[in-house]
CSV table of C-alpha atoms in Angstrom, one decimal:
chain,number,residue,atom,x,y,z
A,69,UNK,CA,-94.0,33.5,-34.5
A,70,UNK,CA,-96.9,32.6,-32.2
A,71,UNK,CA,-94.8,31.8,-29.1
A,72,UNK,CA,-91.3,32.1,-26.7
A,73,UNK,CA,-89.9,29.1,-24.6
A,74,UNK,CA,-87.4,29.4,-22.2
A,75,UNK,CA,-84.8,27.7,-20.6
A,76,UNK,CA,-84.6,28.4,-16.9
A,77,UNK,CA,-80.7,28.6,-15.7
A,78,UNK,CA,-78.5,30.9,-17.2
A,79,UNK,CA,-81.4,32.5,-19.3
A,80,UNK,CA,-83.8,34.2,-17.0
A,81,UNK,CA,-82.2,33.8,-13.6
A,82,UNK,CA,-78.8,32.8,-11.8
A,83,UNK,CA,-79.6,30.2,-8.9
A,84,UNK,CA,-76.5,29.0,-8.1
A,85,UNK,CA,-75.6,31.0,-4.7
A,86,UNK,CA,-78.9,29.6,-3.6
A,87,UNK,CA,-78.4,26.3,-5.3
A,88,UNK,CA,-74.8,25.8,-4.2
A,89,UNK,CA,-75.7,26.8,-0.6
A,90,UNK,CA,-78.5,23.8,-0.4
A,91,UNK,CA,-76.4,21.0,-2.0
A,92,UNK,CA,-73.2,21.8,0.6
A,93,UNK,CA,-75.6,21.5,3.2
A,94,UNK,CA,-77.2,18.3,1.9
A,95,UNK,CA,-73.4,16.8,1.4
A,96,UNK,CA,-72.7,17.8,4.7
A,97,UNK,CA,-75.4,15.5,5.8
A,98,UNK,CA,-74.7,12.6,3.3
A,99,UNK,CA,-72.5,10.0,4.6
A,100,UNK,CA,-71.1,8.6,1.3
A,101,UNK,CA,-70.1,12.2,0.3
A,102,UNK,CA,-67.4,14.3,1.4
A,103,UNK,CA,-66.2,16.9,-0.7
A,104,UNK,CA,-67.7,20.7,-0.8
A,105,UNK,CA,-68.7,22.2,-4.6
A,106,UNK,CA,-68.0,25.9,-6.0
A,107,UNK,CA,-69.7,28.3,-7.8
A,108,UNK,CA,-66.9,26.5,-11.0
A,109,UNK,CA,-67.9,23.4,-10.5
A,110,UNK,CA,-71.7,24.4,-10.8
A,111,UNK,CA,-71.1,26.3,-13.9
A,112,UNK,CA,-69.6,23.4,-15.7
A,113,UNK,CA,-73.1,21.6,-15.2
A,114,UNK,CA,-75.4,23.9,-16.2
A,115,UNK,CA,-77.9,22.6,-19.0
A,116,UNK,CA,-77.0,19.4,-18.3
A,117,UNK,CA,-79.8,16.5,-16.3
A,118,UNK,CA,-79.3,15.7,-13.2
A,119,UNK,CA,-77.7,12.1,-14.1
A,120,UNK,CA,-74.8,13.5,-15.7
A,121,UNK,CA,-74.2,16.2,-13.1
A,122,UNK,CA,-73.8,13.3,-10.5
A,123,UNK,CA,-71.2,11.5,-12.7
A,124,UNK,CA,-69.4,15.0,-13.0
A,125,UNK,CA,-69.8,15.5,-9.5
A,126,UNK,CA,-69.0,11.9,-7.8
A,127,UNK,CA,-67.5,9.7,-10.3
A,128,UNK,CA,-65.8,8.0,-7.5
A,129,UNK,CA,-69.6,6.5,-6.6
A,130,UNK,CA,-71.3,3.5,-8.4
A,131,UNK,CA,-74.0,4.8,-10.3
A,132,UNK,CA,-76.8,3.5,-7.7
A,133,UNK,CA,-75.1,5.9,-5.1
A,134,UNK,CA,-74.7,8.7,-7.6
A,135,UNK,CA,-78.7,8.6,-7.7
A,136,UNK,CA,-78.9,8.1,-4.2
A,137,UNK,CA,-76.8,10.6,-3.8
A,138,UNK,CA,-78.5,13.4,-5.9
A,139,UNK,CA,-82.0,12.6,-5.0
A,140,UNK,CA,-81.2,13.6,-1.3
A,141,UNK,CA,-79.5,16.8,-2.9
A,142,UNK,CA,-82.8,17.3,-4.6
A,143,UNK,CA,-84.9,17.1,-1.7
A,144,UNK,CA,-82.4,19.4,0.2
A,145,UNK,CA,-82.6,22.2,-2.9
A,146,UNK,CA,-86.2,22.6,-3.8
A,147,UNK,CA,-87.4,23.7,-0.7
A,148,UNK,CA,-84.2,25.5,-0.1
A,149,UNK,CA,-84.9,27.5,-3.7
A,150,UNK,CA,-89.0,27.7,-3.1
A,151,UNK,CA,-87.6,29.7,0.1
A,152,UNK,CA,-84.7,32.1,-1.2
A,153,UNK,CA,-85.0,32.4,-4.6
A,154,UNK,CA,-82.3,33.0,-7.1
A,155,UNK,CA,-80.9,36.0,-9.0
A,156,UNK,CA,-83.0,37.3,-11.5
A,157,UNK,CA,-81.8,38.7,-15.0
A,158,UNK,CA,-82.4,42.3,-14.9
A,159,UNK,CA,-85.5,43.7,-16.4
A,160,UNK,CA,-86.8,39.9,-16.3
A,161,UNK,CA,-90.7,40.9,-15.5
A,162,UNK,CA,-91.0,44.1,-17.5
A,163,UNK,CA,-89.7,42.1,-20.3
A,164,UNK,CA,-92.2,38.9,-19.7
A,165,UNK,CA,-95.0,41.6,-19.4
A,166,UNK,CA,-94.2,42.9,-22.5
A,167,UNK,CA,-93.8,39.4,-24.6
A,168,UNK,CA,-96.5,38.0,-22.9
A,169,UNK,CA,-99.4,40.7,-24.4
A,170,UNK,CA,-97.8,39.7,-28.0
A,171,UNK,CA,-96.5,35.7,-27.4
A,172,UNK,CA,-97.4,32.5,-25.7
A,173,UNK,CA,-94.5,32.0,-22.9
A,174,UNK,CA,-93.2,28.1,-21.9
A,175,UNK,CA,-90.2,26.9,-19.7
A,176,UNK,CA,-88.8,23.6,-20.7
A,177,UNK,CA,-85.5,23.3,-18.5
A,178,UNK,CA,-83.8,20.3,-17.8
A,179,UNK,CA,-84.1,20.7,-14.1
A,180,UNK,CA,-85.6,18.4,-11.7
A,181,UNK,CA,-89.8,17.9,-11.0
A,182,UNK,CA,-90.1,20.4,-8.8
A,183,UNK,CA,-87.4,23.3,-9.8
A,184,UNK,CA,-89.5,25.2,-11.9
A,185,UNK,CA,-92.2,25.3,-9.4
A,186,UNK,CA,-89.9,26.6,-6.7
A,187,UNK,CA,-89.0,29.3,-9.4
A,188,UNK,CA,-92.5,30.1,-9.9
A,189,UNK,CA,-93.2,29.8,-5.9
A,190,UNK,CA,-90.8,32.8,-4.9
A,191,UNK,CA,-90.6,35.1,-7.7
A,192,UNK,CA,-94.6,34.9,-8.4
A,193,UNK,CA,-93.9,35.1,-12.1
A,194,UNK,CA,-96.2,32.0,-13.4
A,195,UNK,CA,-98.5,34.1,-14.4
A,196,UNK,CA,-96.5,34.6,-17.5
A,197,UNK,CA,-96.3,31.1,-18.8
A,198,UNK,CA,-99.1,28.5,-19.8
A,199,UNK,CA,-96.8,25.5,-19.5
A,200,UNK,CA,-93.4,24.1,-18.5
A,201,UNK,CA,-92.1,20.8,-18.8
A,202,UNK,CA,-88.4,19.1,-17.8
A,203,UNK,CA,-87.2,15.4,-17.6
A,204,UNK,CA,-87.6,15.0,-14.3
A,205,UNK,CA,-91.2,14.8,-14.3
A,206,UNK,CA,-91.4,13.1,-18.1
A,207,UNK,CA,-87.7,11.5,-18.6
A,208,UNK,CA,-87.6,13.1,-21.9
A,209,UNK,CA,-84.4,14.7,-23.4
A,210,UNK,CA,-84.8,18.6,-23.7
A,211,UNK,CA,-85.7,18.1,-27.4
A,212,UNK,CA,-88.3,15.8,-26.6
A,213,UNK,CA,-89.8,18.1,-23.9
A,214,UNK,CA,-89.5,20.8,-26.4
A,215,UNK,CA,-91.9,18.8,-28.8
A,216,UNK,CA,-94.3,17.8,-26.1
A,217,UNK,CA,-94.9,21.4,-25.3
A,218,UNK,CA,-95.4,22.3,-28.6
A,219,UNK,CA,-97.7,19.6,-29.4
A,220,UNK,CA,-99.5,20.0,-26.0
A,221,UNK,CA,-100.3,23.2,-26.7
A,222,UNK,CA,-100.9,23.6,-30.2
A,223,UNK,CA,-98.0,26.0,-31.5
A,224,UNK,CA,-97.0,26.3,-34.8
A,225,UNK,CA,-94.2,28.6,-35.0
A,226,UNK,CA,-92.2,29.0,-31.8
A,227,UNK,CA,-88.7,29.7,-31.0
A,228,UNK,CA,-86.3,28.5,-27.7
A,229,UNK,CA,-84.1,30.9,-26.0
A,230,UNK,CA,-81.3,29.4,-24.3
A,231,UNK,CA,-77.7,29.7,-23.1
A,232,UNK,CA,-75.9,26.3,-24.3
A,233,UNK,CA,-74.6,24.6,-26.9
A,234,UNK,CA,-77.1,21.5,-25.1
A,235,UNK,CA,-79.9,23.9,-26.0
A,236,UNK,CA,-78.8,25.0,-29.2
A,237,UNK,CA,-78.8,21.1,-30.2
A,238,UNK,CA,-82.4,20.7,-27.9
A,239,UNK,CA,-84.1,23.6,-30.5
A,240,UNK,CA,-82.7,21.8,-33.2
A,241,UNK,CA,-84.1,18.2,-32.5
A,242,UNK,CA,-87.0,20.2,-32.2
A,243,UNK,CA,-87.2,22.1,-35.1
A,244,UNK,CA,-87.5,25.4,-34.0
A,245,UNK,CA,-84.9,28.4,-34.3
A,246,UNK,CA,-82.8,28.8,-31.6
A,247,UNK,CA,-82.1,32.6,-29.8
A,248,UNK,CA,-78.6,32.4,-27.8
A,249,UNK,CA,-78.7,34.3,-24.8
A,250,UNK,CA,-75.1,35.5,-25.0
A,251,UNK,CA,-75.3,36.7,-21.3
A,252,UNK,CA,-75.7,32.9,-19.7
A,253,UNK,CA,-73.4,30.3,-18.8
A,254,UNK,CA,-72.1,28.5,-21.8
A,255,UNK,CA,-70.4,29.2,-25.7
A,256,UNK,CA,-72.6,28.8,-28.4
A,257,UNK,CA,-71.6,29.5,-32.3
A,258,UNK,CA,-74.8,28.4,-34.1
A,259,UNK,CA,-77.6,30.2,-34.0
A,260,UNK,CA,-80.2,32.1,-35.7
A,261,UNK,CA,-80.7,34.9,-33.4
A,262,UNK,CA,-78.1,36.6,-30.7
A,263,UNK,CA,-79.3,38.3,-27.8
A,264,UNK,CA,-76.8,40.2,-25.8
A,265,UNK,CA,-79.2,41.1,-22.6
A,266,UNK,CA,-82.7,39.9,-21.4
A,267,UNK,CA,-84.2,42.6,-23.0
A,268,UNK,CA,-82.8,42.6,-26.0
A,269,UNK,CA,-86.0,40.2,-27.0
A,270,UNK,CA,-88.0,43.2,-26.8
A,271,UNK,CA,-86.1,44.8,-30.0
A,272,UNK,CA,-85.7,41.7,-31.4
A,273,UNK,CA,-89.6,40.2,-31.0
């Protein structure tokens, strides 16, 4: 194994408080909305891109205003996150400090251009990672962002760690074995590695 991606939500931080906060405060703003999410509704989303959260969130919109819609959430959020943050994982840097002297680290999430920065921005931790990539900046699936980061970097045996079942099936459209982080936000029975806590990649790698 030469190297470690991530996915963002659910596997080394929790953003939704902070994420939650911004988009009630964009709705509150948005004319065509009027409705206020919770933490359950979030949770149900996780993993997912941003154009099926809007038809989970506002089915009742044509699919014009659902984009309309969630690009004003966006530009509400990544400021919002560059400024407060999320909740990391515990033991999140002392674990990228210690993979990072033995691994290559990469974030593919399927966030929004932007949402990885906003990570990197408040929690200083980019210094751990040569790469990222997500569909808002490429419109690739997660598999196909997986790939690109791979071939744009020259790996040859890399794993993903993840908390889905949508990033179990991204690792394998990929190729690569998947590492289910068993703490995040979604059920996952296919695997080939099972980490209980963020740290448990130190025993495991």
């Amino acid at each position: 194994m030469d190297s470690i991606i991530f996915d963002l939500d659910g596997t080394l931080w929790d953003p939704r408080e902070t994420v939650l906060t911004s988009w009630n405060k964009a709705i509150e703003q948005h004319p065509k909305v009027d409705k206020q999410l919770t933490l359950e509704d979030l949770k149900q989303t996780m993993g997912k891109q941003m154009h099926e959260i809007s038809q989970i969130f506002f089915p009742e919109l044509s699919i014009e205003d659902q984009k309309e819609v969630m690009d004003y959430l966006t530009e509400i959020e990544i400021p919002y996150v560059a400024e407060n943050g999320g909740e990391l994982y515990p033991a999140l840097e002392d674990t990228l400090i210690y993979l990072s002297e033995k691994y290559r680290l990469f974030i593919v999430s399927n966030c929004q251009e932007g949402y990885i920065e906003a990570f990197y921005q408040y929690h200083k931790l980019d210094r751990f990672f040569d790469d990222f990539e997500n569909p808002g900046r490429t419109g690739l699936s997660k598999g196909e962002n997986i790939k690109l980061v791979i071939e744009r970097n020259g790996l040859e045996n890399p794993v993903y760690v993840g908390d889905t079942q949508g990033d179990r099936d991204a690792a394998r459209k990929a190729g690569v074995p998947f590492v289910f982080a068993k703490y995040g936000f979604g059920e996952v029975n296919d695997f080939e590695y099972e980490i209980e806590h963020l740290t448990d990649l130190k025993r495991l790698f």
